[in-house]
Short mmCIF file of C-alpha atoms in Angstrom, two decimals:
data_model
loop_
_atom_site.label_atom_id
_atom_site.label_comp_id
_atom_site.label_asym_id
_atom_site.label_seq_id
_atom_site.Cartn_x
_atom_site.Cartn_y
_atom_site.Cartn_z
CA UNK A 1 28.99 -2.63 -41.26
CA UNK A 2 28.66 1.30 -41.50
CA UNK A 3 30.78 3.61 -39.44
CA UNK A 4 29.02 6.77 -38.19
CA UNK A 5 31.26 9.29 -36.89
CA UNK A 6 30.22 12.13 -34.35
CA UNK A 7 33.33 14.11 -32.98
CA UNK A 8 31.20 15.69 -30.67
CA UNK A 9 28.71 13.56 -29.16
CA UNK A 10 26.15 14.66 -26.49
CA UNK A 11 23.59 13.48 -23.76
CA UNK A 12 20.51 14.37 -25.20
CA UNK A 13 18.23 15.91 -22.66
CA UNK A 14 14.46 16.44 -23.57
CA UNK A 15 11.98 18.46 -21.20
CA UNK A 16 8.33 18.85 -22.10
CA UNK A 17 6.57 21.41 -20.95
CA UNK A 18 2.80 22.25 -20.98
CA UNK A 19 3.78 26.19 -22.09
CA UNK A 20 7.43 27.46 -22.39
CA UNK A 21 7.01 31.68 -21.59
CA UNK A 22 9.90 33.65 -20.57
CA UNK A 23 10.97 34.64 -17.41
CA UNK A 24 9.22 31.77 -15.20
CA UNK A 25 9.67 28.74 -13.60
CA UNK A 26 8.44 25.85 -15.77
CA UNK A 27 6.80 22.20 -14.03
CA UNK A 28 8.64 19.64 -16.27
CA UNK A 29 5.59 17.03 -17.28
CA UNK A 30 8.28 14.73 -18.86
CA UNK A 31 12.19 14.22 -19.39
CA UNK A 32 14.18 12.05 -21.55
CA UNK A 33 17.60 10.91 -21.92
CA UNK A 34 19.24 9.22 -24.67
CA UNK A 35 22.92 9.39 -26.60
CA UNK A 36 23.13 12.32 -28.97
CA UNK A 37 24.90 13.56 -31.82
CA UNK A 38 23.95 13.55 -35.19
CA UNK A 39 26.32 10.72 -35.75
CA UNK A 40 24.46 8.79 -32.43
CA UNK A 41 20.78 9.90 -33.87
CA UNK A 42 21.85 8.47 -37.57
CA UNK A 43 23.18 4.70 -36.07
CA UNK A 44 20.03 4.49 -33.86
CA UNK A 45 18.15 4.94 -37.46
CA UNK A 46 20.06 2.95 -39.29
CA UNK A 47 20.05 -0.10 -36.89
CA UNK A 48 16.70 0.01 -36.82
CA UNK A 49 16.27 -0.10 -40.36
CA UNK A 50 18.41 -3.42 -40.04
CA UNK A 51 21.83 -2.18 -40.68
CA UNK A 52 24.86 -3.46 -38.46
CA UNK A 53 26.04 -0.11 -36.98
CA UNK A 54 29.65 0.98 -35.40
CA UNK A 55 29.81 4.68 -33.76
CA UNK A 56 32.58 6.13 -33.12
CA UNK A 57 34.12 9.54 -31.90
CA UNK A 58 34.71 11.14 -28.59
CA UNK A 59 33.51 10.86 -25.19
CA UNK A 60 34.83 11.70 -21.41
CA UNK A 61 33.65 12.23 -18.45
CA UNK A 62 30.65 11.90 -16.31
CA UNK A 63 28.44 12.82 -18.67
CA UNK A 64 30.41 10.61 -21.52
CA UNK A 65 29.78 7.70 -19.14
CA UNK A 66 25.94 8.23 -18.58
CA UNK A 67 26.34 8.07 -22.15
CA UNK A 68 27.42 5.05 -22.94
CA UNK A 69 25.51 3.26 -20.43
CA UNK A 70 22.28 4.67 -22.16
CA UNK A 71 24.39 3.25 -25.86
CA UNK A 72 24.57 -0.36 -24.30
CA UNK A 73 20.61 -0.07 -24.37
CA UNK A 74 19.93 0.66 -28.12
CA UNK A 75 20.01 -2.42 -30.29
CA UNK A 76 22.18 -3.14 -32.91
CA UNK A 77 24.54 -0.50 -32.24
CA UNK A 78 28.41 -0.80 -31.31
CA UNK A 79 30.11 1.01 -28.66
CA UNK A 80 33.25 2.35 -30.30
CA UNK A 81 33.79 5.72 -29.07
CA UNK A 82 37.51 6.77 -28.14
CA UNK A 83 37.80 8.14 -24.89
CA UNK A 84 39.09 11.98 -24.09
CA UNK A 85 39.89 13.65 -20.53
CA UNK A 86 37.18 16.06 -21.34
CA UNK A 87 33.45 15.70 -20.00
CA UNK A 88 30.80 15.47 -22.78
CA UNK A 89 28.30 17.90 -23.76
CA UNK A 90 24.85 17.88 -22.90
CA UNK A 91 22.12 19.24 -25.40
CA UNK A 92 19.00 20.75 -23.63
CA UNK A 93 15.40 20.41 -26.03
CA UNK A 94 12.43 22.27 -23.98
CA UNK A 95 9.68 21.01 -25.98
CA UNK A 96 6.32 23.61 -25.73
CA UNK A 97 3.75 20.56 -25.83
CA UNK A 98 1.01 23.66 -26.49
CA UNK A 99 2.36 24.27 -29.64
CA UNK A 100 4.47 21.77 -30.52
CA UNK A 101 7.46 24.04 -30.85
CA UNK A 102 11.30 23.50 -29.70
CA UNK A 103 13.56 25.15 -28.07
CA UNK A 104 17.45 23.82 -28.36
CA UNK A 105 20.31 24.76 -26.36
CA UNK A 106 23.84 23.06 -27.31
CA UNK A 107 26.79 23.52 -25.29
CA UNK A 108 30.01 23.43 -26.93
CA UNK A 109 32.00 20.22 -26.26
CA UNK A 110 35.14 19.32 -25.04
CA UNK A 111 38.93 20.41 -25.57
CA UNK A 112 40.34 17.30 -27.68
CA UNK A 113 43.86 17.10 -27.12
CA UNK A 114 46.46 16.92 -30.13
CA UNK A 115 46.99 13.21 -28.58
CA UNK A 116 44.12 12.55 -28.41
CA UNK A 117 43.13 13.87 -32.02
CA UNK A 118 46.23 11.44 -33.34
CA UNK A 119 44.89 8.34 -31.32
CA UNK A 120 41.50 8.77 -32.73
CA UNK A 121 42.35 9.13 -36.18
CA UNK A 122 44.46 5.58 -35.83
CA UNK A 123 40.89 4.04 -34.15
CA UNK A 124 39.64 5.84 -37.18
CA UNK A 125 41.50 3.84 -39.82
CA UNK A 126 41.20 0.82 -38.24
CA UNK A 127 37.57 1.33 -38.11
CA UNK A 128 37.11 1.99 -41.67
CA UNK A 129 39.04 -1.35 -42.75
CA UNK A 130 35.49 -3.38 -42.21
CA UNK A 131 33.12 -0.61 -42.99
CA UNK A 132 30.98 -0.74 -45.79
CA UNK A 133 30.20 3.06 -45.64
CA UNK A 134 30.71 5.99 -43.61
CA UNK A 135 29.09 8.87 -42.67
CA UNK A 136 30.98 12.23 -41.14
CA UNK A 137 28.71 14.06 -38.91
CA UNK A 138 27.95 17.11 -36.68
CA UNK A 139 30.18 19.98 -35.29
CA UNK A 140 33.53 19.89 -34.11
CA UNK A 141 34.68 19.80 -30.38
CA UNK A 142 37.35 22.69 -29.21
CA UNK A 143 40.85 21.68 -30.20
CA UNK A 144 40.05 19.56 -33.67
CA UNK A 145 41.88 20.99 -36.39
CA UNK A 146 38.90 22.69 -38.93
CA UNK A 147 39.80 20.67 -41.55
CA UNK A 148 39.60 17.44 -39.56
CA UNK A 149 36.61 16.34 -42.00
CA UNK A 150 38.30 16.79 -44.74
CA UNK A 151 41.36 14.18 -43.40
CA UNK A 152 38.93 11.82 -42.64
CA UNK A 153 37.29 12.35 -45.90
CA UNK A 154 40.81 11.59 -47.84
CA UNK A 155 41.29 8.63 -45.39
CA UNK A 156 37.82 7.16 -46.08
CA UNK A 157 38.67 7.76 -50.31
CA UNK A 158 41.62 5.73 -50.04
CA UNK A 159 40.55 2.97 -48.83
CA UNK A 160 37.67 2.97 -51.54
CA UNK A 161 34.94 3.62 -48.77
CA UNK A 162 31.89 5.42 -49.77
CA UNK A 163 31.87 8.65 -47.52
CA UNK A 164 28.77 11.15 -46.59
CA UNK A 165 29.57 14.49 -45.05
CA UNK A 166 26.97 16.46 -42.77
CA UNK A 167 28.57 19.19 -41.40
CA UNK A 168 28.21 22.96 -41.41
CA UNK A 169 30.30 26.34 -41.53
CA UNK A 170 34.28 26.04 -42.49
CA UNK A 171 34.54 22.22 -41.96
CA UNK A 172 31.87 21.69 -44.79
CA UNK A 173 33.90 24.14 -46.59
CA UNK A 174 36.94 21.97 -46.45
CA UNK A 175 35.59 18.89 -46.54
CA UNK A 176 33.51 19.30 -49.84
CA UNK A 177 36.83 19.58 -51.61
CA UNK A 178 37.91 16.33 -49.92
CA UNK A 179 35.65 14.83 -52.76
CA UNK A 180 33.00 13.30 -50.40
CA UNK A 181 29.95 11.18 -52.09
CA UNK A 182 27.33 12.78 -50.46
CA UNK A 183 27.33 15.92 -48.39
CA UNK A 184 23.83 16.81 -46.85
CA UNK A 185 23.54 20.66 -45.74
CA UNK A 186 20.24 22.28 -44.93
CA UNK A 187 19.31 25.50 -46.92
CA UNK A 188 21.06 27.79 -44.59
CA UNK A 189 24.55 25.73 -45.05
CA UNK A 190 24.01 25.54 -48.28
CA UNK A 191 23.56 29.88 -48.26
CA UNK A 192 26.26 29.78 -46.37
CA UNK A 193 29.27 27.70 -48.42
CA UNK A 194 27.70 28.90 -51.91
CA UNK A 195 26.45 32.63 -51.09
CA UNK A 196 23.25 31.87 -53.15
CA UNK A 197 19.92 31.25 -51.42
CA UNK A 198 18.85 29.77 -54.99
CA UNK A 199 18.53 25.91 -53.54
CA UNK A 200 18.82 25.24 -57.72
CA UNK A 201 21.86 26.99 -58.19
CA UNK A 202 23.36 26.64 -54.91
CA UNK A 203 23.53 22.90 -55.22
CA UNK A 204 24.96 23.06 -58.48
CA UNK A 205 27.84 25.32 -57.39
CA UNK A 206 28.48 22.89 -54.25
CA UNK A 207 28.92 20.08 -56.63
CA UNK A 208 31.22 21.96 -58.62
CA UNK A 209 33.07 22.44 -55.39
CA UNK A 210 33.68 18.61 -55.22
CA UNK A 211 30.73 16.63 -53.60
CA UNK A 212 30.28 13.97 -56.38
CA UNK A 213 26.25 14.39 -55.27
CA UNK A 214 24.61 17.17 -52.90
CA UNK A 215 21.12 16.68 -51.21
CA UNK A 216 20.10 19.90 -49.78
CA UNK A 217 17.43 19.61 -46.92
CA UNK A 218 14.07 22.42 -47.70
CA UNK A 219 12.74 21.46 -44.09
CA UNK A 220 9.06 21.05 -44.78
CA UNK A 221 9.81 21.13 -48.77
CA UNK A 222 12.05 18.07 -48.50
CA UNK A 223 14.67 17.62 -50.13
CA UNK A 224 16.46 18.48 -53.84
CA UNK A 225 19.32 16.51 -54.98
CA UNK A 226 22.07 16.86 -57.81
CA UNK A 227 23.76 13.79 -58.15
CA UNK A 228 25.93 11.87 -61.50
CA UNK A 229 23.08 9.95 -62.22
CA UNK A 230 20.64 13.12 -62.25
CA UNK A 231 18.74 15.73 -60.21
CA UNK A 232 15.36 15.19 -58.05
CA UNK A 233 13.14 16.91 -56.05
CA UNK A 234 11.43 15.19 -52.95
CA UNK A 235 8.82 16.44 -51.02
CA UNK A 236 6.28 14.67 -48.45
CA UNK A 237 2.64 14.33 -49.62
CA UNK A 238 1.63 16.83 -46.44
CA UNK A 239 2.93 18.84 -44.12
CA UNK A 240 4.16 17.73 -40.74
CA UNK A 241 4.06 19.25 -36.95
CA UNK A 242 5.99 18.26 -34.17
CA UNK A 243 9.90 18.10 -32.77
CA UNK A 244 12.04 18.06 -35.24
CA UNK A 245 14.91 17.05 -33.28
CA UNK A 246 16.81 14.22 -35.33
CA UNK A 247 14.87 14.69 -39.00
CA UNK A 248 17.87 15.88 -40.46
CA UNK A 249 19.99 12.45 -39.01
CA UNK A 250 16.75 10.32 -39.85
CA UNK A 251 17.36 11.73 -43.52
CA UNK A 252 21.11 10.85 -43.56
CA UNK A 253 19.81 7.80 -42.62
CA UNK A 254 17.79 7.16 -45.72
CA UNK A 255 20.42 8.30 -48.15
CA UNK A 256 23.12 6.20 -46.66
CA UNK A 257 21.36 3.07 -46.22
CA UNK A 258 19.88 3.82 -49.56
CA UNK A 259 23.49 4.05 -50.70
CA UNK A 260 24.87 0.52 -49.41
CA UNK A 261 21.63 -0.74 -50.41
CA UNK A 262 22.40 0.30 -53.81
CA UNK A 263 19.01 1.41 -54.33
CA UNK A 264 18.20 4.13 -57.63
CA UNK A 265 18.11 7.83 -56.51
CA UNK A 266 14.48 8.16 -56.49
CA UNK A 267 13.98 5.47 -53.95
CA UNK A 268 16.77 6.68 -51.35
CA UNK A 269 15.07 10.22 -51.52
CA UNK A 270 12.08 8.50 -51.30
CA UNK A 271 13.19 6.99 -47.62
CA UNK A 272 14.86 10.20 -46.47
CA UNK A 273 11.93 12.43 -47.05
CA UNK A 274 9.88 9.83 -45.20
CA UNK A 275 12.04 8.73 -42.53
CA UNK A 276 12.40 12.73 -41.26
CA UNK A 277 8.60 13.25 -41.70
CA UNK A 278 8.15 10.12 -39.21
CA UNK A 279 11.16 11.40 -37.21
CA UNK A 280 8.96 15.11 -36.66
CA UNK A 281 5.75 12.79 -36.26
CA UNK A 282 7.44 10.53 -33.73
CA UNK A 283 6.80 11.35 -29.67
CA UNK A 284 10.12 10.95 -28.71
CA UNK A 285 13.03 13.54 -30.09
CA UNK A 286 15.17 11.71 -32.30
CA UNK A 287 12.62 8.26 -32.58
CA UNK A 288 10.50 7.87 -35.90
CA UNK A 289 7.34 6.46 -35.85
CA UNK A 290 7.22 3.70 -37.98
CA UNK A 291 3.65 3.05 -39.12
CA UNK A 292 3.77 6.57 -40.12
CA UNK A 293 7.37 6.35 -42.10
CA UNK A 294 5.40 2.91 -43.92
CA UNK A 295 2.84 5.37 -44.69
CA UNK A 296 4.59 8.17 -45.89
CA UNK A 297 7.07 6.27 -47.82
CA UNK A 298 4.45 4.98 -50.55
CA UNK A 299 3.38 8.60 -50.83
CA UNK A 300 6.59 10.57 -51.22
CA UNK A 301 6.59 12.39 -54.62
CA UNK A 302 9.74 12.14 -56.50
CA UNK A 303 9.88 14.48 -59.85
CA UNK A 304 13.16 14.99 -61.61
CA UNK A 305 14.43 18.40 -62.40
CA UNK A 306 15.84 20.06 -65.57
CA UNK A 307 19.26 20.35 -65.20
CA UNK A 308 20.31 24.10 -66.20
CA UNK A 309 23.23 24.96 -68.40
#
């Protein structure tokens, strides 16, 4: 089984609108609702792929209970979110169907209690005790500790469980000296915890910081990864329009079922770069289309880089 963790989970609300222009009222043509979180979009992935999936973190409220109704609907997925006395968040995507851009607006989260912060970790550890892999994702709500990753990094370590950490800001920070197996930032974390906007020698200092590999997501580039075994760069075969909403989780998703799969570097690249090309190609935020990701996946280009001194 593989644990996905989101602290701070979300209803994931999608509008589409013919034009999005400032300052007017807007006739919604469509709306969506599904469970969200990067740790959510990753399991729905990763089950569909064929993987037994747990998800946990936190969830309260009205909102937290219109989520979990909508979790009892995806397949493959179990339900083990701890609950808090806070209300969930609710993400907001306005999708421009005109141009195909996105607009995203994230509200924070709830207060988590120290309580509750001590009763999750327990759910936490018990959790981990049949997991074959977990992954640590998203932001944190108000009242988690900003080195919360980081515990749950050491916790994962001990046990011998293989851990992946997507996160951003200080808790990336503090987690990649927890000595994760993976961490996954974007370019702009990646500026961000090194201070160089050289992708090259930006991953290289994050490993140095502790992440025994780092695959740093280029957005339409793909992806370039320094790992023990070597370093690769991955990039689709074209580029790809659409909502991007999830890509980043639908690449997690490749890496970390490339991971329990025990699959060679190349060929869990390979699947992420794929999987978030489908995942921008798909109609539905957070969805991948899977004729496309069959098509793509054949066509990825994998090249391995020259590992400077």
């Amino acid at each position: 089984m593989i644990l996905t963790v989101t602290l701070n989970t979300a209803l994931d609300i999608t509008y589409r609108v013919r034009e999005l222009r400032p300052h007017t009222s807007h006739r919604v043509d469509e709306m969506t609702e599904r469970p969200g979180g990067k740790g959510l979009n990753l399991a729905r992935v990763l089950a569909a792929l064929g993987h037994e999936v747990t998800v946990t973190g936190f969830v309260g409220g009205v909102t937290g209970r219109a989520l979990r109704g909508l979790l009892t609907r995806t397949p493959d997925v179990v339900d083990a979110l701890v609950p808090v006395s806070g209300s969930t968040r609710r993400t907001i995507a306005v999708a421009d169907t005109t141009t195909g851009d996105t607009t995203q607006l994230n509200e924070p989260g709830p207060e988590i209690t120290p309580a509750e912060w001590a009763d999750f970790q327990e759910a936490y550890e018990v959790l981990l005790r049949s997991s074959s892999a977990v992954a640590l994702c998203g932001s944190l709500p108000p009242g988690v500790p900003v080195g919360a990753y980081a515990q749950l990094v050491r916790t994962a370590r001990a046990l011998a469980i293989p851990v992946l950490l997507d996160t951003s800001g200080e808790p990336l920070r503090r987690g990649i000296a927890a000595r994760p197996d993976i961490v996954k930032p974007n370019a702009d974390e990646l500026a961000e915890l090194t201070g160089s906007h050289d992708p090259s020698q930006a991953t290289r200092d994050a490993r140095r910081r502790g992440a025994h590999a780092v695959v740093a997501s280029l957005g339409a580039e793909g992806l370039l990864a320094r790992t023990p075994e070597g370093d690769w760069r991955a990039a689709p075969p074209r580029p790809v329009r659409g909502n991007p909403t999830g890509a980043g989780d639908s690449a997690v998703a490749g890496l970390l079922s490339g991971l329990v799969e025990k699959l060679p570097w190349p060929e869990r690249l390979a699947r992420a770069v794929a999987l978030s090309a489908a995942t921008v190609l798909a109609p539905t935020a957070g969805e991948f289309d899977r004729p496309a990701y069959e098509e793509l996946l054949a066509r990825i280009s994998v090249t391995p880089q020259t590992t400077a001194a």
